[in-house]
Amino acid sequence: MKGAFAPFDYISDGICVTDSAFKVLFWNKALENLLDISRKTITGNSIFEFFPEIDSPSVKMRLDQVFTNGMPVIFSNQLHGNLFSPADSQNNYHNIEQHVIVTGMPSGKPDNFFAVFNIKDISELSKKIKEYRTARKHTLLEIENRKKVENILKEALRDKEFLIKEVHHRVKNNLALIGSIIELQKQEIHNIEVRSLLDDLSSRIRSITIIHEKLYKSSKNKYIELKEYLKTLVDEIFNSMVINTENIQVIYQVENLTVKPETAIPLGLITTEIVTNSLKYGFREGIRGILTIELSMDNKRIVTFRISDNGPGFPVEMGSEPLDSLGFRIINALSMQLGGDHSFQNNKGAEHLLTFKVPENHVE
Amino acid sequence: MLTYTKKEIDALQEFAGIGIGRAANSLNSMLQSHVDLKPTNISVFSAKNIEEDISSREMINYSIVEMDYSGNISGTTCMLISKDDSLKMVKLLVGEIPSADEDELDAIRMGTLSEIGNIVLNSFLGMMSNILGMELSYSIPRYVENTIASMYETILKDSIDERAVIKINSSFLVKDLSINGSIIIFLSVDTFLKLNKLINNYLKGIQ
């Protein structure tokens, strides 16, 4: 019978054969190397002398299924540890992690099988799995920590946005208060010229107030939608004027640009000056007035901003030199602030043209 | 018709109760935890009608331990537990703390599941062969992960018209964790009739 076991020497897994009395009948070469126990030492002896873990009721009960029915039985490493753990070995090298499958081999007697123990060395696999689990745990911990930091940053960002909105709200309120003070002051003044100057001042302040109002109401508290802003601004200027504006039509050809206040505020002030001037001097009673506002940006972020009316135009004696009025000085100063170029001409009415380049980080 | 009478089903239910009870005893003596294992219901149907069994849980991935048997009767028997539940069960049985950290079945955990399936299937088939006086030989259990539809397709292949299916639904109670699993026995028509005869012989013997 022993000859029947000889092919087991050609198998790379450890193979041990016992009879139903647990006497070792065969011990293959792979096991000699794996557990450092020679075939000569163990063959013919009880397997319990070498591996006491096998001599436990729960293991023996299942091995009975092998000896009587030839049923295969699995002993996993997680549930049993190492069944083939040498009893007297102090050397951990030989205490390998293992997965054991026991199959029945007919013994030649009726209802009796030999147990063929197949001992798989899973030390390397187990080590790799442990390393993987550790790496995975660290990675998950890192992800969790990053999520925590992300949440903190999101909260900080929300707080910052709330504070910025609050600042815009307060600036808007303070500017509105200044506007109201100017209005009160105006009521004390009867000189028409001075009153007109105060109106201009109010309009300029109002153009900045609208910016802050839009910034605190908007979800994007860093950007202003120019189309909406210019419409609101022009409406406010029309409402503040004492002249009849019912006969004046405003045509907007404005691209929907979203820019930072650094661009929107000077542009708003320039618009205030030009539109106020047009309303003051550009239109006459009984003639239907047309005010055209055009704004566009090319792919090099060059903005072309044009405001024109169909009024009598600039006085001929003015030529191409700007008037030394406060309005023109403001327009020129703010054009320079934008890094742009302002020009004006008569073209079936008064026409202002401003071109400037928007910095990359000022446009959304 | 691939059906069993109520008496035959009752006998199968009894075998399942004894077999699974033995598996529970085996697990209890081996593990620190108390494991309660009970068959909840049993159904027998032709493999042609597997669609009904698949439809309600086709998206679930299962941990499946399969074992072939041959001799007086031949076929395949499987133990199925949903993959999520099987991971929880392994963790509880081996004393790992169940957590979301390591929600994967690796090779070592699969080895543990193979052993649990091996215990359950051996107890059931061993008991059946003893009671019905069958001589069977068995393959080494295989562990696979699959949907129930793919499992049926793999095992039945082209022989769907010639197969019967006995399905025993079971409940595992491990500590506070309740898990539902199934044992499925695939039989050829020939085997089905032989088993039927053996069951009837057994029933006559106990009358």
XYZ file of C-alpha atoms in Angstrom:
571
model
C 0.000 0.000 0.000
C 2.866 2.323 0.820
C 3.801 2.323 -2.846
C 0.411 3.879 -3.603
C 1.494 6.998 -1.719
C 4.756 7.465 -3.635
C 3.296 9.912 -6.224
C 2.603 12.320 -3.316
C 6.342 13.001 -3.253
C 5.918 14.830 -6.569
C 3.356 17.268 -5.159
C 4.519 20.698 -3.999
C 1.964 20.889 -1.130
C 2.633 19.007 2.068
C 0.895 15.595 2.104
C 0.491 13.343 5.135
C -1.510 10.085 5.167
C -2.831 8.500 8.370
C -5.046 5.530 9.080
C -8.186 5.810 11.212
C -6.071 5.202 14.336
C -4.157 8.382 13.415
C -0.925 6.471 12.744
C 1.193 8.237 10.132
C 1.518 6.060 7.030
C 3.184 8.542 4.730
C 4.934 11.901 4.982
C 5.921 13.483 1.681
C 9.147 15.301 0.807
C 7.455 18.691 0.655
C 6.389 18.264 4.306
C 9.897 17.255 5.342
C 11.099 20.614 4.024
C 8.105 22.605 5.189
C 8.045 21.442 8.821
C 11.609 20.173 9.178
C 10.442 16.744 10.330
C 11.879 13.766 8.486
C 9.719 10.988 7.110
C 11.759 8.464 9.082
C 11.062 10.229 12.379
C 7.288 10.495 12.012
C 6.176 7.471 9.951
C 4.626 4.723 12.072
C 3.973 7.082 15.005
C 0.737 8.698 16.166
C 0.240 12.080 14.579
C -0.883 13.446 17.969
C 2.657 13.062 19.355
C 3.873 15.627 16.853
C 0.788 17.763 16.394
C -1.347 17.853 19.561
C -3.778 20.378 18.003
C -5.224 17.526 15.923
C -6.058 15.609 19.108
C -9.052 17.797 19.949
C -12.667 16.538 19.909
C -13.850 19.094 17.358
C -11.099 18.116 14.882
C -11.389 14.386 15.491
C -15.191 14.474 15.139
C -14.838 15.871 11.648
C -12.003 13.555 10.703
C -14.378 10.666 11.516
C -16.365 11.737 8.407
C -13.206 11.153 6.373
C -12.419 7.753 7.877
C -15.982 6.398 7.602
C -17.518 8.147 4.541
C -14.474 9.500 2.716
C -15.972 12.976 2.879
C -13.534 15.846 2.310
C -12.982 18.108 5.317
C -11.527 21.611 5.349
C -9.637 23.136 8.301
C -9.185 26.815 7.595
C -6.444 28.864 9.174
C -8.832 31.444 10.603
C -10.913 28.868 12.490
C -8.158 26.464 13.554
C -4.871 28.315 13.453
C -2.105 25.932 12.473
C -3.094 22.289 12.957
C 0.359 21.150 11.926
C 2.176 23.203 14.482
C 5.171 21.208 15.798
C 4.727 20.388 19.520
C 8.300 21.016 20.593
C 9.522 23.467 17.983
C 10.849 26.755 19.316
C 11.663 27.796 15.796
C 8.965 30.079 14.339
C 10.317 29.456 10.850
C 8.647 26.054 10.898
C 5.408 27.304 12.412
C 3.917 28.089 9.023
C 0.408 29.396 8.447
C -1.610 26.720 6.764
C -4.924 25.749 5.204
C -5.605 22.015 5.481
C -7.876 19.909 3.287
C -8.360 16.274 4.253
C -9.736 13.785 1.743
C -10.565 10.106 2.106
C -8.617 7.458 0.240
C -10.122 3.944 0.240
C -8.062 1.768 2.617
C -9.121 -1.526 1.065
C -11.333 -2.400 4.045
C -15.104 -1.793 3.747
C -16.293 1.611 5.009
C -12.796 2.581 5.932
C -10.691 5.330 4.462
C -7.224 6.710 5.009
C -7.052 10.419 5.665
C -4.943 12.306 3.157
C -3.966 15.664 4.720
C -3.094 18.298 2.147
C -1.253 21.094 3.982
C -1.057 24.308 1.987
C 1.484 26.868 3.125
C -0.424 30.174 3.109
C 2.186 32.163 5.085
C 3.096 34.363 2.133
C -0.547 34.853 1.112
C -1.496 35.613 4.692
C 1.351 38.119 5.006
C 0.289 39.845 1.780
C -3.346 39.988 2.906
C -2.329 41.431 6.272
C -0.167 44.023 4.510
C -3.031 44.834 2.154
C -5.467 45.182 5.066
C -3.052 47.483 6.896
C -2.458 49.584 3.777
C -6.198 49.729 3.114
C -6.891 50.743 6.710
C -4.290 53.527 6.500
C -5.679 54.701 3.179
C -9.224 54.753 4.519
C -8.016 56.624 7.604
C -6.240 59.123 5.366
C -9.393 59.570 3.271
C -11.424 60.059 6.441
C -8.943 62.654 7.728
C -8.994 64.458 4.400
C -12.781 64.484 4.438
C -12.717 65.990 7.928
C -10.280 68.694 6.768
C -12.414 69.275 3.672
C -15.499 69.740 5.857
C -13.625 72.175 8.100
C -12.482 74.108 5.027
C -15.997 74.100 3.576
C -17.340 75.447 6.853
C -14.606 78.103 6.949
C -15.447 79.048 3.365
C -19.144 79.306 4.238
C -18.249 81.529 7.224
C -16.009 83.668 5.010
C -18.718 84.049 2.359
C -21.238 84.946 5.033
C -18.880 87.590 6.453
C -18.166 89.024 2.997
C -21.909 89.285 2.330
C -22.344 90.946 5.693
C -19.617 93.464 4.820
C -21.263 94.223 1.451
C -24.601 94.649 3.239
C -23.142 97.113 5.718
C -21.222 99.066 3.038
C -24.426 99.270 0.998
C -26.359 100.529 4.052
C -23.669 103.082 4.879
C -23.598 104.347 1.287
C -27.401 104.568 1.334
C -27.113 106.563 4.558
C -24.620 108.947 2.904
C -27.046 109.279 -0.039
C -29.874 110.128 2.370
C -27.720 112.740 4.133
C -26.938 114.335 0.763
C -30.685 114.364 -0.053
C -31.402 116.066 3.270
C -28.617 118.536 2.649
C -30.066 119.250 -0.805
C -33.382 120.272 0.722
C -31.570 123.037 2.584
C -30.020 124.385 -0.611
C -31.940 126.532 -3.063
C -29.149 127.201 -5.571
C -30.038 125.105 -8.645
C -26.423 124.614 -9.675
C -25.406 123.311 -6.264
C -28.499 121.078 -6.120
C -27.539 119.637 -9.513
C -24.024 118.926 -8.252
C -25.494 117.115 -5.245
C -27.740 115.080 -7.595
C -24.664 114.051 -9.567
C -22.910 113.110 -6.366
C -25.927 111.024 -5.276
C -25.958 109.198 -8.615
C -22.264 108.380 -8.317
C -22.718 107.032 -4.815
C -25.816 105.129 -5.922
C -23.851 103.399 -8.724
C -21.483 101.970 -6.091
C -24.342 101.159 -3.687
C -25.999 99.002 -6.340
C -22.779 96.985 -6.713
C -22.704 96.163 -2.981
C -26.432 95.440 -2.988
C -26.005 92.958 -5.824
C -22.954 91.400 -4.206
C -24.659 90.636 -0.928
C -27.831 89.369 -2.607
C -25.993 87.228 -5.111
C -24.922 83.627 -4.547
C -21.605 84.508 -6.179
C -20.422 87.203 -3.836
C -17.274 87.904 -5.831
C -18.804 88.639 -9.233
C -21.277 91.050 -10.789
C -23.417 90.247 -13.813
C -22.835 93.335 -15.940
C -26.027 93.162 -18.012
C -28.274 93.100 -14.966
C -26.159 95.687 -13.158
C -26.177 98.175 -16.044
C -29.958 97.848 -16.427
C -30.558 98.473 -12.719
C -28.128 101.369 -12.734
C -29.685 103.066 -15.782
C -33.203 102.541 -14.337
C -32.097 104.197 -11.080
C -30.559 107.142 -12.981
C -33.776 107.569 -14.990
C -35.855 107.489 -11.793
C -33.648 110.049 -10.081
C -33.842 112.581 -12.887
C -36.293 115.450 -12.668
C -36.733 115.534 -16.429
C -39.393 113.535 -18.238
C -37.809 110.289 -19.417
C -40.974 108.635 -20.697
C -40.076 109.449 -24.299
C -36.637 107.950 -24.084
C -36.030 104.369 -25.132
C -32.966 102.495 -23.907
C -31.586 99.813 -26.201
C -29.260 97.314 -24.552
C -26.885 95.266 -26.658
C -24.965 93.953 -23.715
C -23.173 90.631 -23.590
C -23.751 88.673 -20.427
C -20.384 89.199 -18.780
C -19.683 88.415 -15.151
C -16.824 90.415 -13.713
C -15.272 91.315 -10.397
C -16.231 94.590 -8.630
C -12.762 95.955 -9.524
C -14.038 96.156 -13.122
C -17.759 96.679 -12.445
C -17.390 99.742 -10.126
C -15.394 101.984 -12.538
C -17.589 100.859 -15.425
C -20.703 101.717 -13.389
C -19.353 105.177 -12.514
C -18.434 105.845 -16.149
C -21.964 104.769 -17.186
C -23.465 107.063 -14.549
C -21.527 110.047 -15.900
C -22.349 109.368 -19.555
C -26.049 108.508 -19.056
C -26.580 111.470 -16.695
C -24.988 113.765 -19.315
C -27.142 112.323 -22.081
C -30.307 112.815 -20.035
C -29.284 116.351 -19.154
C -28.209 117.519 -22.612
C -29.028 114.851 -25.187
C -32.784 114.896 -25.364
C -35.374 117.537 -26.091
C -39.066 117.667 -25.302
C -41.208 116.261 -28.112
C -38.487 114.240 -29.780
C -38.330 110.513 -29.166
C -34.930 109.831 -27.629
C -32.924 106.686 -28.066
C -30.088 105.734 -25.745
C -28.032 102.753 -26.876
C -25.720 100.841 -24.562
C -23.469 98.233 -26.150
C -20.969 95.978 -24.449
C -19.028 93.022 -25.839
C -15.815 91.121 -25.165
C -13.604 89.350 -27.701
C -11.546 86.206 -27.150
C -8.576 88.279 -25.991
C -10.780 89.713 -23.216
C -10.856 93.142 -24.882
C -14.109 94.844 -23.879
C -15.778 97.352 -26.177
C -18.213 99.585 -24.331
C -20.215 102.128 -26.294
C -22.968 104.536 -25.145
C -24.647 106.689 -27.719
C -27.745 108.867 -28.002
C -29.656 110.460 -30.866
C -29.463 113.967 -29.443
C -27.698 117.051 -30.828
C -24.243 115.677 -30.018
C -21.259 117.473 -28.485
C -20.845 121.196 -29.158
C -18.775 121.708 -32.344
C -16.331 123.997 -30.507
C -15.454 121.121 -28.204
C -13.532 119.300 -30.969
C -11.995 116.077 -29.825
C -10.599 117.539 -26.599
C -12.542 116.589 -23.509
C -14.235 119.244 -21.482
C -12.621 120.133 -18.222
C -15.770 119.134 -16.348
C -15.775 116.883 -13.278
C -17.777 114.274 -15.241
C -15.155 114.039 -18.002
C -12.317 114.035 -15.469
C -14.016 111.110 -13.684
C -14.534 109.253 -16.993
C -10.887 109.682 -17.970
C -9.523 108.805 -14.536
C -11.643 105.632 -14.356
C -10.785 104.677 -17.964
C -7.140 104.850 -16.964
C -7.884 102.813 -13.865
C -9.324 100.119 -16.154
C -6.226 100.391 -18.345
C -8.482 101.451 -21.213
C -8.918 104.082 -23.806
C -11.874 106.519 -23.873
C -12.916 108.550 -26.887
C -16.004 110.448 -27.942
C -17.437 111.769 -31.183
C -20.578 113.022 -32.825
C -22.253 110.211 -34.723
C -25.931 111.122 -35.277
C -25.746 112.195 -31.642
C -23.171 111.902 -28.876
C -21.143 108.693 -28.802
C -18.683 107.514 -26.129
C -16.393 104.583 -26.798
C -14.349 102.841 -24.150
C -12.089 99.866 -24.829
C -10.164 98.022 -22.133
C -8.739 94.617 -21.391
C -10.177 92.669 -18.465
C -7.550 90.841 -16.396
C -7.978 87.068 -16.620
C -8.841 86.681 -12.948
C -11.464 89.485 -13.094
C -13.840 87.682 -15.407
C -15.708 84.475 -14.620
C -43.601 15.420 -12.968
C -40.643 16.380 -10.848
C -42.543 16.796 -7.606
C -42.677 15.144 -4.248
C -45.756 14.278 -2.228
C -46.326 16.040 1.068
C -45.064 12.939 2.914
C -41.879 12.906 0.864
C -41.363 16.628 1.423
C -41.905 16.086 5.152
C -39.265 13.351 5.073
C -36.841 15.679 3.265
C -37.617 18.385 5.811
C -36.813 15.908 8.560
C -33.505 14.941 6.914
C -32.682 18.594 6.478
C -33.499 19.228 10.155
C -31.233 16.404 11.329
C -28.412 17.218 8.881
C -28.420 20.903 9.588
C -28.732 20.211 13.322
C -25.543 18.134 13.076
C -23.842 20.966 11.241
C -24.858 23.332 14.057
C -23.453 20.910 16.667
C -20.244 20.652 14.719
C -19.923 24.446 14.468
C -20.785 24.892 18.154
C -18.131 22.464 19.322
C -15.559 24.098 17.090
C -16.293 27.763 17.687
C -16.561 29.918 20.748
C -19.910 31.322 19.571
C -23.238 29.578 19.794
C -24.540 28.932 16.303
C -28.194 28.131 15.769
C -28.963 26.650 12.372
C -32.462 25.647 11.272
C -34.162 24.790 8.002
C -37.087 27.168 7.492
C -38.747 25.716 4.411
C -38.105 23.326 1.597
C -39.159 23.464 -2.032
C -38.762 21.079 -4.919
C -39.047 22.263 -8.501
C -37.955 21.508 -12.007
C -34.882 23.373 -13.205
C -37.137 24.758 -15.957
C -38.856 26.875 -13.306
C -35.745 28.487 -11.850
C -36.762 31.876 -13.257
C -39.202 32.349 -10.358
C -36.409 31.653 -7.901
C -34.033 34.042 -9.646
C -36.329 37.003 -10.223
C -36.619 38.222 -6.640
C -32.884 38.323 -5.944
C -31.095 38.475 -9.244
C -28.903 41.423 -8.307
C -27.536 39.917 -5.094
C -24.024 38.513 -5.073
C -23.678 35.255 -3.182
C -20.894 33.387 -1.480
C -21.394 29.844 -2.704
C -19.738 26.640 -1.571
C -20.296 23.860 -4.115
C -19.634 20.147 -3.712
C -20.234 17.418 -6.295
C -21.290 13.953 -5.219
C -21.581 10.692 -7.142
C -22.460 7.084 -6.414
C -26.047 5.859 -5.901
C -27.136 9.335 -6.801
C -25.085 12.092 -8.415
C -25.249 15.827 -8.778
C -24.099 19.020 -7.101
C -25.040 20.555 -3.806
C -24.434 24.147 -2.821
C -24.658 26.380 0.216
C -25.545 29.993 -0.537
C -25.296 33.032 1.703
C -25.395 36.602 0.450
C -21.858 37.959 0.172
C -22.527 40.772 2.649
C -23.970 38.388 5.230
C -21.192 35.869 4.746
C -18.571 38.518 5.478
C -20.402 39.525 8.666
C -20.668 35.878 9.686
C -16.968 35.155 9.124
C -15.980 38.217 11.094
C -18.186 37.205 14.001
C -17.058 33.582 13.982
C -13.378 34.383 13.972
C -13.706 37.264 16.406
C -12.920 40.099 14.021
C -14.761 43.305 14.766
C -17.297 43.850 11.991
C -16.640 47.260 10.532
C -16.832 49.076 7.257
C -13.043 49.247 7.182
C -12.398 45.894 5.609
C -15.541 45.001 3.785
C -13.926 42.504 1.485
C -13.725 38.770 1.352
C -10.078 37.946 0.880
C -8.563 34.536 0.280
C -8.233 33.762 4.000
C -11.844 34.666 4.739
C -12.938 32.634 1.706
C -11.084 29.665 3.215
C -13.160 30.087 6.380
C -16.404 30.212 4.399
C -15.348 27.121 2.482
C -14.946 25.328 5.802
C -18.368 26.459 7.074
C -19.963 25.336 3.795
C -18.020 22.084 4.030
C -19.390 21.437 7.547
C -22.986 22.198 6.541
C -22.910 20.216 3.277
C -21.056 17.238 4.817
C -23.520 17.030 7.698
C -26.484 17.153 5.361
C -25.174 14.751 2.699
C -23.578 12.420 5.277
C -26.866 12.131 7.108
C -28.825 11.539 3.869
C -26.410 8.833 2.726
C -26.533 7.127 6.135
C -30.318 7.183 6.484
C -31.024 6.216 2.891
C -28.168 3.719 2.715
C -26.370 5.421 -0.178
C -22.703 5.114 -1.028
C -21.388 8.406 -2.258
C -18.053 9.928 -3.076
C -17.466 13.625 -2.905
C -15.422 16.343 -4.582
C -13.395 18.861 -2.587
C -15.690 21.864 -1.911
C -15.244 24.860 -4.184
C -15.812 28.447 -3.121
C -17.290 30.799 -5.752
C -18.949 34.198 -5.759
C -21.816 34.598 -8.169
C -25.349 35.802 -8.670
C -27.977 33.099 -8.334
C -28.764 33.294 -12.060
C -25.111 32.748 -13.026
C -24.823 29.915 -10.531
C -27.816 28.136 -12.055
C -26.437 28.731 -15.535
C -22.990 27.335 -14.629
C -24.294 24.221 -12.889
C -27.202 23.407 -15.174
C -25.513 24.325 -18.460
C -27.447 22.554 -21.250
C -29.219 20.044 -19.036
C -31.893 22.361 -17.688
C -34.741 20.127 -18.920
C -33.326 17.088 -17.179
C -32.673 18.510 -13.736
C -34.595 18.826 -10.530
C -33.812 21.285 -7.790
C -34.363 20.810 -4.077
C -33.964 24.032 -2.190
C -33.772 24.164 1.584
C -33.904 27.648 2.991
C -32.200 27.912 6.346
C -31.599 30.471 9.025
C -28.289 30.902 10.824
C -28.227 32.688 14.124
C -24.699 33.591 15.167
C -24.616 35.671 18.342
C -27.107 38.446 17.517
C -26.606 38.179 13.791
C -29.424 36.550 11.870
C -28.523 35.290 8.427
C -30.610 33.538 5.822
C -28.959 31.003 3.617
C -29.962 28.146 1.350
C -28.799 24.659 0.576
C -29.554 23.729 -3.006
C -29.311 20.178 -4.303
C -29.187 19.663 -8.058
C -30.301 16.238 -9.209
C -30.659 14.584 -12.582
C -34.145 13.215 -13.308
C -32.757 9.740 -12.864
C -31.259 10.677 -9.492
C -34.452 12.444 -8.532
C -36.434 9.243 -9.101
C -33.847 7.136 -7.257
C -33.913 9.503 -4.314
C -37.697 9.402 -4.397
C -37.568 5.613 -4.235
C -35.046 5.675 -1.373
C -37.215 8.146 0.546
C -40.257 5.925 0.050
C -38.301 2.876 1.193
C -37.294 4.827 4.265
C -40.906 5.868 4.884
C -42.107 2.263 4.556
C -39.361 1.178 6.950
C -40.479 3.515 9.703
C -44.209 2.707 9.361
